[in-house]
Short mmCIF file of C-alpha atoms and ligand atoms in Angstrom, two decimals:
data_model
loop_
_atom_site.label_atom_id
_atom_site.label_comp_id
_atom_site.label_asym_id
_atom_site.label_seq_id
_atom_site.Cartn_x
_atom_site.Cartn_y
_atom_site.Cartn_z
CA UNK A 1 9.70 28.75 6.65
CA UNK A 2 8.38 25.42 8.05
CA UNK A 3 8.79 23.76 4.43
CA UNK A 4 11.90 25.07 3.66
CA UNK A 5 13.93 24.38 6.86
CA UNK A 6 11.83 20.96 6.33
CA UNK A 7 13.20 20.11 2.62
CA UNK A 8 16.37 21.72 3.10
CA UNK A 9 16.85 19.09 6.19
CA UNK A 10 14.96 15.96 4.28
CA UNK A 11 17.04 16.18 1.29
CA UNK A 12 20.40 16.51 3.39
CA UNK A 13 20.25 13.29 4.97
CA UNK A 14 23.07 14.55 6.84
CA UNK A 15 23.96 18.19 9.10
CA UNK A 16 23.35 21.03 7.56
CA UNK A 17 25.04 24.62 9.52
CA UNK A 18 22.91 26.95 11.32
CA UNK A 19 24.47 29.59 9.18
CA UNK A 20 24.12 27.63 6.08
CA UNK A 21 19.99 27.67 6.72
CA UNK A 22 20.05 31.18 7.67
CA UNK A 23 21.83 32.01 4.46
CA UNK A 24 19.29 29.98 2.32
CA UNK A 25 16.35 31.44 3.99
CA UNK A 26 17.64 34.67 4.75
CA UNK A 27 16.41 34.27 8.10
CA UNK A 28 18.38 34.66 11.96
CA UNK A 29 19.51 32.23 14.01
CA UNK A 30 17.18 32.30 16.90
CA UNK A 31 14.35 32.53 13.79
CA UNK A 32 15.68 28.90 12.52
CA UNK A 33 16.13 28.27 16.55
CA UNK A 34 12.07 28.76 16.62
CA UNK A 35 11.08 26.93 13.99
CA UNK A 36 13.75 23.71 15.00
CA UNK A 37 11.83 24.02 18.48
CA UNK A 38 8.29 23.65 16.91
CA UNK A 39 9.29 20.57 14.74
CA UNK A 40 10.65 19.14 17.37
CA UNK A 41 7.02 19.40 19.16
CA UNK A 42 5.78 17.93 15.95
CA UNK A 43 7.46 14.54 16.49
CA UNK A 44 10.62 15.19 13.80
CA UNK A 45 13.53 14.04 15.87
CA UNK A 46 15.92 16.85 15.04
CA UNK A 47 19.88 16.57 16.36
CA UNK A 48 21.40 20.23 17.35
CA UNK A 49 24.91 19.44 17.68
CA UNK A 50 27.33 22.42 17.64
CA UNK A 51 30.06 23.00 15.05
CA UNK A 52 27.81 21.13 13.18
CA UNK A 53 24.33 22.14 13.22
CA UNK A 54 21.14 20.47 12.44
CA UNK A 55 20.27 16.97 11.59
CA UNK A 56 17.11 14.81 10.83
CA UNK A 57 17.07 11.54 12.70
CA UNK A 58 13.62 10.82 12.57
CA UNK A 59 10.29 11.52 11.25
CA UNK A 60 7.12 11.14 12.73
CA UNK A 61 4.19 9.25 11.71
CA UNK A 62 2.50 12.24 9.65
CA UNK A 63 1.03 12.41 6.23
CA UNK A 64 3.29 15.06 5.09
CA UNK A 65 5.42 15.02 1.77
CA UNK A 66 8.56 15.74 3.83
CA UNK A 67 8.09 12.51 5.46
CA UNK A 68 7.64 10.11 2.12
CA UNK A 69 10.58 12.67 0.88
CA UNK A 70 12.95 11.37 3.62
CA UNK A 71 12.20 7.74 4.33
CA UNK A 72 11.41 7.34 0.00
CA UNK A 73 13.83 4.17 -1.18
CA UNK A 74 12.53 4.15 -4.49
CA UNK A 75 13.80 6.01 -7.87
CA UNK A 76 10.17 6.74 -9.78
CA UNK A 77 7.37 5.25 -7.67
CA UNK A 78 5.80 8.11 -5.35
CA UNK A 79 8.25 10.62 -6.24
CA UNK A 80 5.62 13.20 -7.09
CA UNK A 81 3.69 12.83 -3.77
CA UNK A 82 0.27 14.71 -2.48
CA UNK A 83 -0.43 14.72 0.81
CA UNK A 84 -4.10 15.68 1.76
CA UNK A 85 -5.82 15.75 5.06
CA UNK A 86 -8.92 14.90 3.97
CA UNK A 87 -10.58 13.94 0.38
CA UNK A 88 -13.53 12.08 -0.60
CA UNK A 89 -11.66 8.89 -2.19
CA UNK A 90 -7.94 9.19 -3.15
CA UNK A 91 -8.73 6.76 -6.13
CA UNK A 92 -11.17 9.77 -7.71
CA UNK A 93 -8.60 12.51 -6.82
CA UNK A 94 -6.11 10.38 -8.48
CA UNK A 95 -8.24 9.99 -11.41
CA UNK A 96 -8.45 13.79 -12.31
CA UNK A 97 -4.22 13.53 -12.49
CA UNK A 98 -4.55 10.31 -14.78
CA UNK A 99 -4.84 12.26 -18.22
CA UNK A 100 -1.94 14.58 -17.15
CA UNK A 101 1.11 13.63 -18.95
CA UNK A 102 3.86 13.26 -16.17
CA UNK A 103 1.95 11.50 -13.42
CA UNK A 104 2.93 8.25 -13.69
CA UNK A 105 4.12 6.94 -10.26
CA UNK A 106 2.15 9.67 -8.87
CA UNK A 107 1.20 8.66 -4.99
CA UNK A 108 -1.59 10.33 -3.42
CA UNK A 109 -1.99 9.82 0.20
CA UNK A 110 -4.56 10.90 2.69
CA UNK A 111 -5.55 10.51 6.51
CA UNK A 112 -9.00 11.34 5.91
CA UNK A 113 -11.62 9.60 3.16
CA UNK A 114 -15.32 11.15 3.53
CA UNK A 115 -16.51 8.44 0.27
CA UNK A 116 -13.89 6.12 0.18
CA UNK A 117 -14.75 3.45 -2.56
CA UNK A 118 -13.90 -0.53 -2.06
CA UNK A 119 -14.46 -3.10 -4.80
CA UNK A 120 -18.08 -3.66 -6.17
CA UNK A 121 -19.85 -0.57 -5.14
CA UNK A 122 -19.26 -1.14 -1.53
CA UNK A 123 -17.83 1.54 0.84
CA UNK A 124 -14.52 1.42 2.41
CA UNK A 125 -13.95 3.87 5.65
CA UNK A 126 -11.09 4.82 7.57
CA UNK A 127 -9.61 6.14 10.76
CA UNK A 128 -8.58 9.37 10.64
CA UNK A 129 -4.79 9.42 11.07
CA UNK A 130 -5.07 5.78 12.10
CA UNK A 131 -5.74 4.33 8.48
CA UNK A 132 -3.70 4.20 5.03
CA UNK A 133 -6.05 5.41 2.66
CA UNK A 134 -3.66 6.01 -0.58
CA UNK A 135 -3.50 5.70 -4.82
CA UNK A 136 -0.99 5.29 -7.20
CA UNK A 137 -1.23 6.78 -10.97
CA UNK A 138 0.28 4.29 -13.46
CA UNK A 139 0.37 5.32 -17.07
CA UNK A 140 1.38 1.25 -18.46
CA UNK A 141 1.33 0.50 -22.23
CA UNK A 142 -0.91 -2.38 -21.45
CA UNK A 143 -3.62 -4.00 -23.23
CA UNK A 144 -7.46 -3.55 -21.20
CA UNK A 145 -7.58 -7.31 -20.38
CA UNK A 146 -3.85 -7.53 -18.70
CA UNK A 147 -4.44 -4.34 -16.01
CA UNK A 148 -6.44 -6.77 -13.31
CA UNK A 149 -2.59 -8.68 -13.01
CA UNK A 150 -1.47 -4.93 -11.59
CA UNK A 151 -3.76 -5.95 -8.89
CA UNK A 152 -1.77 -9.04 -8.20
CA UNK A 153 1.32 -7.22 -8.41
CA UNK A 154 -0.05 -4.33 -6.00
CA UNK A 155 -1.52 -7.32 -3.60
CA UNK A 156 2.17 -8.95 -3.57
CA UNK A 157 3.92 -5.59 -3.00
CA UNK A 158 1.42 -4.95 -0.15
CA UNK A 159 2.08 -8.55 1.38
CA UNK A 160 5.87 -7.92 0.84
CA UNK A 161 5.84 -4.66 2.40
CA UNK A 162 3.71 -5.63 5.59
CA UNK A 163 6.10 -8.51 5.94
CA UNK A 164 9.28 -6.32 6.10
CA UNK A 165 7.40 -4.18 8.39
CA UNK A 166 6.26 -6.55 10.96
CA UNK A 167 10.20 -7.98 10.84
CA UNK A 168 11.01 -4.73 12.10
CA UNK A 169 8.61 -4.79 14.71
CA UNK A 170 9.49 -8.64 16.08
CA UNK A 171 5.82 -10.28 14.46
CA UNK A 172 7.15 -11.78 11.44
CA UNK A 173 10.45 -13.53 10.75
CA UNK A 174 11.78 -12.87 7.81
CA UNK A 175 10.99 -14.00 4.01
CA UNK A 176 7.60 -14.91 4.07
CA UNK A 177 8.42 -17.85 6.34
CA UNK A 178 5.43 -18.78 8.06
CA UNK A 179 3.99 -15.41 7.10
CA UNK A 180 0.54 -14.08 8.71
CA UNK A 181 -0.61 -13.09 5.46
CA UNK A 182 -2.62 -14.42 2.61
CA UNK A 183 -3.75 -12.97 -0.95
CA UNK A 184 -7.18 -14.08 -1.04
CA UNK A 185 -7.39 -13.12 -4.62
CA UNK A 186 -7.62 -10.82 -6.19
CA UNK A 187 -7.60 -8.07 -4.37
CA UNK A 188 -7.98 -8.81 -0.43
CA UNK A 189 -4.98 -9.10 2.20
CA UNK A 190 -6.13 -11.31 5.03
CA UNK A 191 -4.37 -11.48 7.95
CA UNK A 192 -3.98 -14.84 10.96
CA UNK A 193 -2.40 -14.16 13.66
CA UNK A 194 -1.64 -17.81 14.74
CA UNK A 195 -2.73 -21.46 13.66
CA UNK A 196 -6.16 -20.86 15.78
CA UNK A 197 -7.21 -17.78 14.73
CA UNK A 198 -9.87 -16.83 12.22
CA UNK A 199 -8.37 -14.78 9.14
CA UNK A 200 -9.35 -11.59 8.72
CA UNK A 201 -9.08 -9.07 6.18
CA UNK A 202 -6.66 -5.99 6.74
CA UNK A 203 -6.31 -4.69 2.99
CA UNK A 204 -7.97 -4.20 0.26
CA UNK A 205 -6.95 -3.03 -3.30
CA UNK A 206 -9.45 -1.08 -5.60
CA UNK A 207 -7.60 -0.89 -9.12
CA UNK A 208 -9.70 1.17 -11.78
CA UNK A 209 -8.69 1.84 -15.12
CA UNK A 210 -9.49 4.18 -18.30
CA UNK A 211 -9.17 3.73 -21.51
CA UNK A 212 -9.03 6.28 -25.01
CA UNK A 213 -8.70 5.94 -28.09
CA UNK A 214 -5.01 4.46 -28.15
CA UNK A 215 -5.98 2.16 -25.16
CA UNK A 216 -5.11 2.35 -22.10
CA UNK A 217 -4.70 5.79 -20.77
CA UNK A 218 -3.91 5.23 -17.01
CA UNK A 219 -4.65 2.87 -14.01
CA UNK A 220 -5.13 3.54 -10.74
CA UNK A 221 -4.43 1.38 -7.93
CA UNK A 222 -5.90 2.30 -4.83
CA UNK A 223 -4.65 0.70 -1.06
CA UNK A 224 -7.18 1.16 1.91
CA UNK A 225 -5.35 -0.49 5.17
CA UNK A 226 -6.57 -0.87 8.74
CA UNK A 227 -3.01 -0.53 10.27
CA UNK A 228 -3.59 1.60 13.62
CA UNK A 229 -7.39 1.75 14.37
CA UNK A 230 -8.83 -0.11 17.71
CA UNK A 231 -12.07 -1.17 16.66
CA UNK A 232 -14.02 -2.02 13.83
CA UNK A 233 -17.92 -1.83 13.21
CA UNK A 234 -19.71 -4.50 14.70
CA UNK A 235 -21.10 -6.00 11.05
CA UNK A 236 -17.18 -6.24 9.77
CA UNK A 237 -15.47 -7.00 13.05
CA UNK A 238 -15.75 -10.83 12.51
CA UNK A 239 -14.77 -10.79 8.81
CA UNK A 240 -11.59 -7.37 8.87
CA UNK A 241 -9.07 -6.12 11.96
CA UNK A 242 -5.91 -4.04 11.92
CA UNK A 243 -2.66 -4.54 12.99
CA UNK A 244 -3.37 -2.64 16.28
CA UNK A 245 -6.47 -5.30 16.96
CA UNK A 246 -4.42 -8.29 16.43
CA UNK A 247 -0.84 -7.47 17.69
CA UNK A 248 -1.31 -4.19 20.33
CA UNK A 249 1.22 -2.07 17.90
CA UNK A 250 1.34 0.98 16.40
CA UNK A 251 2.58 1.01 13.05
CA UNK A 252 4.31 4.15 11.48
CA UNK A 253 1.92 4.11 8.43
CA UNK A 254 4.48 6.59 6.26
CA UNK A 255 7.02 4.28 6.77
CA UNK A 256 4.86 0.73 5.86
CA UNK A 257 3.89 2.87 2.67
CA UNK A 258 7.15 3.61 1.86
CA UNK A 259 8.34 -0.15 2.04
CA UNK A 260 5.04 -1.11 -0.12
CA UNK A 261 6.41 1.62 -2.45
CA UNK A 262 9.49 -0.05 -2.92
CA UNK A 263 8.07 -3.35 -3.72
CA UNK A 264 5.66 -2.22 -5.84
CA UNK A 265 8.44 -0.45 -7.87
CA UNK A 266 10.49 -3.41 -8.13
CA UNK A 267 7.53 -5.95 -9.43
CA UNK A 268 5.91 -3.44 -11.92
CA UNK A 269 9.56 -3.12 -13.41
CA UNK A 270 9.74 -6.66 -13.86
CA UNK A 271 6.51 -7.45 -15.21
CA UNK A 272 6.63 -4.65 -17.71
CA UNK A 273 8.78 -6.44 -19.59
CA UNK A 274 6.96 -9.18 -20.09
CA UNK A 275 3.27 -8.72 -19.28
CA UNK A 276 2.70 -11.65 -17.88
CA UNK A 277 2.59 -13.16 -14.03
CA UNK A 278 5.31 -16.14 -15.28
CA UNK A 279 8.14 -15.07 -12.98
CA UNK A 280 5.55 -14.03 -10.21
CA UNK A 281 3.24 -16.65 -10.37
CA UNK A 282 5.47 -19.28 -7.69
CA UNK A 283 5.33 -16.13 -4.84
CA UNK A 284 2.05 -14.58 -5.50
CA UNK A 285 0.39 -19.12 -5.16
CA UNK A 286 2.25 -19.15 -2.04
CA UNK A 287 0.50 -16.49 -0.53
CA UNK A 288 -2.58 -17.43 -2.40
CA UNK A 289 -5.52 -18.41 0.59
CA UNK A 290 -7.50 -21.62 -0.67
CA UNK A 291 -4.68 -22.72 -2.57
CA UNK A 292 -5.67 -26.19 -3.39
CA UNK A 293 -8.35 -26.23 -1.32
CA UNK A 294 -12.15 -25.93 -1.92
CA UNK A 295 -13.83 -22.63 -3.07
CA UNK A 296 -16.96 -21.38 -4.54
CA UNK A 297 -17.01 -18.30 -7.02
CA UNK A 298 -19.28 -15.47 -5.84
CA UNK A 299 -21.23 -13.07 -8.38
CA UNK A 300 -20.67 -12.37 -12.32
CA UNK A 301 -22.48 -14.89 -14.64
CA UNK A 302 -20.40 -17.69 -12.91
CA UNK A 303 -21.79 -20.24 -10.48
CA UNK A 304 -18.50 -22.63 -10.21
CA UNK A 305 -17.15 -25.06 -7.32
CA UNK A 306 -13.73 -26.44 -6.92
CA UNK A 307 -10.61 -26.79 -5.90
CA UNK A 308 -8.06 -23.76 -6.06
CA UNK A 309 -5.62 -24.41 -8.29
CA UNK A 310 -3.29 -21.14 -8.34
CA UNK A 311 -3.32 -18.68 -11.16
CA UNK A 312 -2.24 -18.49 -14.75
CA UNK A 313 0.42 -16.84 -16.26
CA UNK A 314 -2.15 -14.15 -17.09
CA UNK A 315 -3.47 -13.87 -13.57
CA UNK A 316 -6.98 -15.66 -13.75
CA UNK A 317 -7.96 -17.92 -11.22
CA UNK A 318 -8.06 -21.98 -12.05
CA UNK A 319 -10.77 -23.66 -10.45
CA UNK A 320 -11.16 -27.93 -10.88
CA UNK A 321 -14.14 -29.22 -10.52
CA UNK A 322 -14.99 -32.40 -8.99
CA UNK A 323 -14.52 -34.59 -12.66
CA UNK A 324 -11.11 -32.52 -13.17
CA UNK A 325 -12.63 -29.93 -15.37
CA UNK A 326 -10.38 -26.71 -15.05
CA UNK A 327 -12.12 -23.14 -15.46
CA UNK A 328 -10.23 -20.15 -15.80
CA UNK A 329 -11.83 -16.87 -13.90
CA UNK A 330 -10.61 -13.66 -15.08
CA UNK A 331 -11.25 -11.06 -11.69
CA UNK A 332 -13.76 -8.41 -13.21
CA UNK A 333 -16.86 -8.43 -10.53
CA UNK A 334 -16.18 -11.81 -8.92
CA UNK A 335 -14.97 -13.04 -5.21
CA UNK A 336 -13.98 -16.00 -4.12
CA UNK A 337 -14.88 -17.61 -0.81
CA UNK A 338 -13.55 -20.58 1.00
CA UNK A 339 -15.83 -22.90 2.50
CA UNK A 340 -15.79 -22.53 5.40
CA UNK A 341 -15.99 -18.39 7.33
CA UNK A 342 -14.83 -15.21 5.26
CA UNK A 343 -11.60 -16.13 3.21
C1 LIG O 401 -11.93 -3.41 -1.47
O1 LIG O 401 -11.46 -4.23 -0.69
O2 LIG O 401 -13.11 -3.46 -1.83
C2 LIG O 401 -11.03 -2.32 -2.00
C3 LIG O 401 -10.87 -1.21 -1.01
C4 LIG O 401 -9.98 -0.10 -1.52
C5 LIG O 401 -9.99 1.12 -0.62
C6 LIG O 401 -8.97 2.13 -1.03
S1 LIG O 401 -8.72 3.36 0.19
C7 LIG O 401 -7.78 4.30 -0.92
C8 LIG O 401 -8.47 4.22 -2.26
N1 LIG O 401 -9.50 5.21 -2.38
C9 LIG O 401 -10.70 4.69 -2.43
O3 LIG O 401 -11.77 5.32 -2.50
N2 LIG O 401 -10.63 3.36 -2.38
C10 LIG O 401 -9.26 2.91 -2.30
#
């Protein structure tokens, strides 16, 4: 009865009657009364007002489909949502949904990974209920080499979303204006506090895809986040941090989700239509770390030095070197690193 009282409430947005509940659920009064009570224990602000009856105000920081149900502002991204309290990676649970034929925009979130996977073989772990820890089944018509730029696009909808987030909590004026966040590309979110600190990474985006016979079948973007947790291992602690490290706050992790959600929706619709980063090249270079400034390319077959030069309209990486050569890098198993500490 939980569930029901729970959707019936999350897809009002509004009062519903204490009779009109008991009719649906073919329950009593004092049985809705109970269940009200225990919600209310659970963190859901609930409004009893009589004459009118029962209203959702707020939800708490849970990972519960209710929750992504209510706060959702998007019309196909993470409508189908799955919920789990604990899975080995998201991005492998997501992949046994890829074949099935409506799961595009399928979220699956979790507050538990036991095998989380981050970006060439290494492992990524979370908090439990501290973390995000999520993936996202796309079913694109794109060719194999264009999927890395759904990495940018995930990285920019992550940046956007945090942004919007930390407006609401008084640590980030609005519009990217002297935003604490970076894209140090392709797939890292670092974070700076102020002008002195060190930037440290707070995101990271794993983004596998499969191909058949017609091409691509499905990718998968997966978003590991430290948001709430206090500490970090001692080997990362210099290089990653959270928002909880860096700024004392608890974030409500459904809700940041839901606002990278949004973004995400918006920027895959408009680069669907073209396939290409043209229109999001200008905002993804001005959250680009190293932008014009000196880098050296890490692993692949590459050993390249230069300066940054933003991306191209097909999302590579342009490096000069010191006699003005420009090299294209296409993402595939290689990092980036500024000269000087992690980014
Ligand atoms: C990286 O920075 O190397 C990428 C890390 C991606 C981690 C996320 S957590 C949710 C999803 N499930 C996984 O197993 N990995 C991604």
């Amino acid at each position: 009865m939980r569930d029901s009282i729970l959707h019936i409430l999350t897809n009002a947005h509004g009062y519903v009657s204490g009779q009109s509940l008991c009719e649906q659920l073919g329950v009593s009064p004092t049985a809705i009364w109970n269940v009200i009570q225990k919600l209310k224990e659970d963190g859901y602000n609930i409004k009893a007002v009589s004459n009118k009856g029962y209203c959702l105000k707020q939800v708490p920081d849970k990972i519960e489909p209710y929750i992504f149900q209510y706060e959702r502002k998007t019309k196909w991204l993470g409508k189908n949502i799955i919920c789990l309290k604990e899975v080995s990676s998201t991005n492998t649970y997501a992949k046994e949904l890829g074949d099935c034929k409506d799961s595009h925009g399928t979220l699956i979130i979790t507050d538990y990974q036991t095998a989380g996977r981050g970006r060439r073989g290494r492992n990524w772990s979370v908090e439990q209920g501290k973390d995000i820890a999520c993936s996202i089944v796309l079913k694109p018509q794109l060719e194999p080499a264009q999927v890395p730029m759904l990495t940018l696009l995930s990285a920019l909808a992550v940046v956007r979303g945090v942004e919007d987030t930390l407006y609401e909590y008084g640590i980030q004026t609005k519009e990217g204006k002297n935003s604490k966040l970076q894209i140090k590309w392709p797939n890292d979110i670092v974070y700076q506090k102020n002008a002195n600190a060190s930037k440290k990474k707070i995101c990271g985006i794993l983004t596998e895809a499969n191909t058949d016979m017609d091409g691509i079948s499905y990718v998968i973007i997966g978003i590991g986040m430290n948001v709430n947790k206090t500490m970090l291992p001692d080997e990362i602690k210099d290089m990653a941090t959270s928002f909880m490290i860096e700024e004392g706050i608890t974030i409500h992790r459904a809700k940041l989700v839901v606002s990278i959600l949004y973004h995400l929706e918006q920027l895959y619709d408009t680069f669907i239509t073209t396939k290409n980063m043209n229109v999001l090249k200008k905002e993804y270079e001005s959250y680009l770390a190293n932008y014009e400034q000196e880098v050296k390319v890490i692993g692949g077959n590459v050993s390249l030095q230069g300066i940054c030069k933003g991306i191209t309209e097909t999302g590579d990486l342009v490096i000069e070197d010191v006699s003005g050569n420009r090299t294209t890098i296409c993402s595939g198993e290689v990092s980036i690193r500024g000269m000087y500490g992690y980014t």
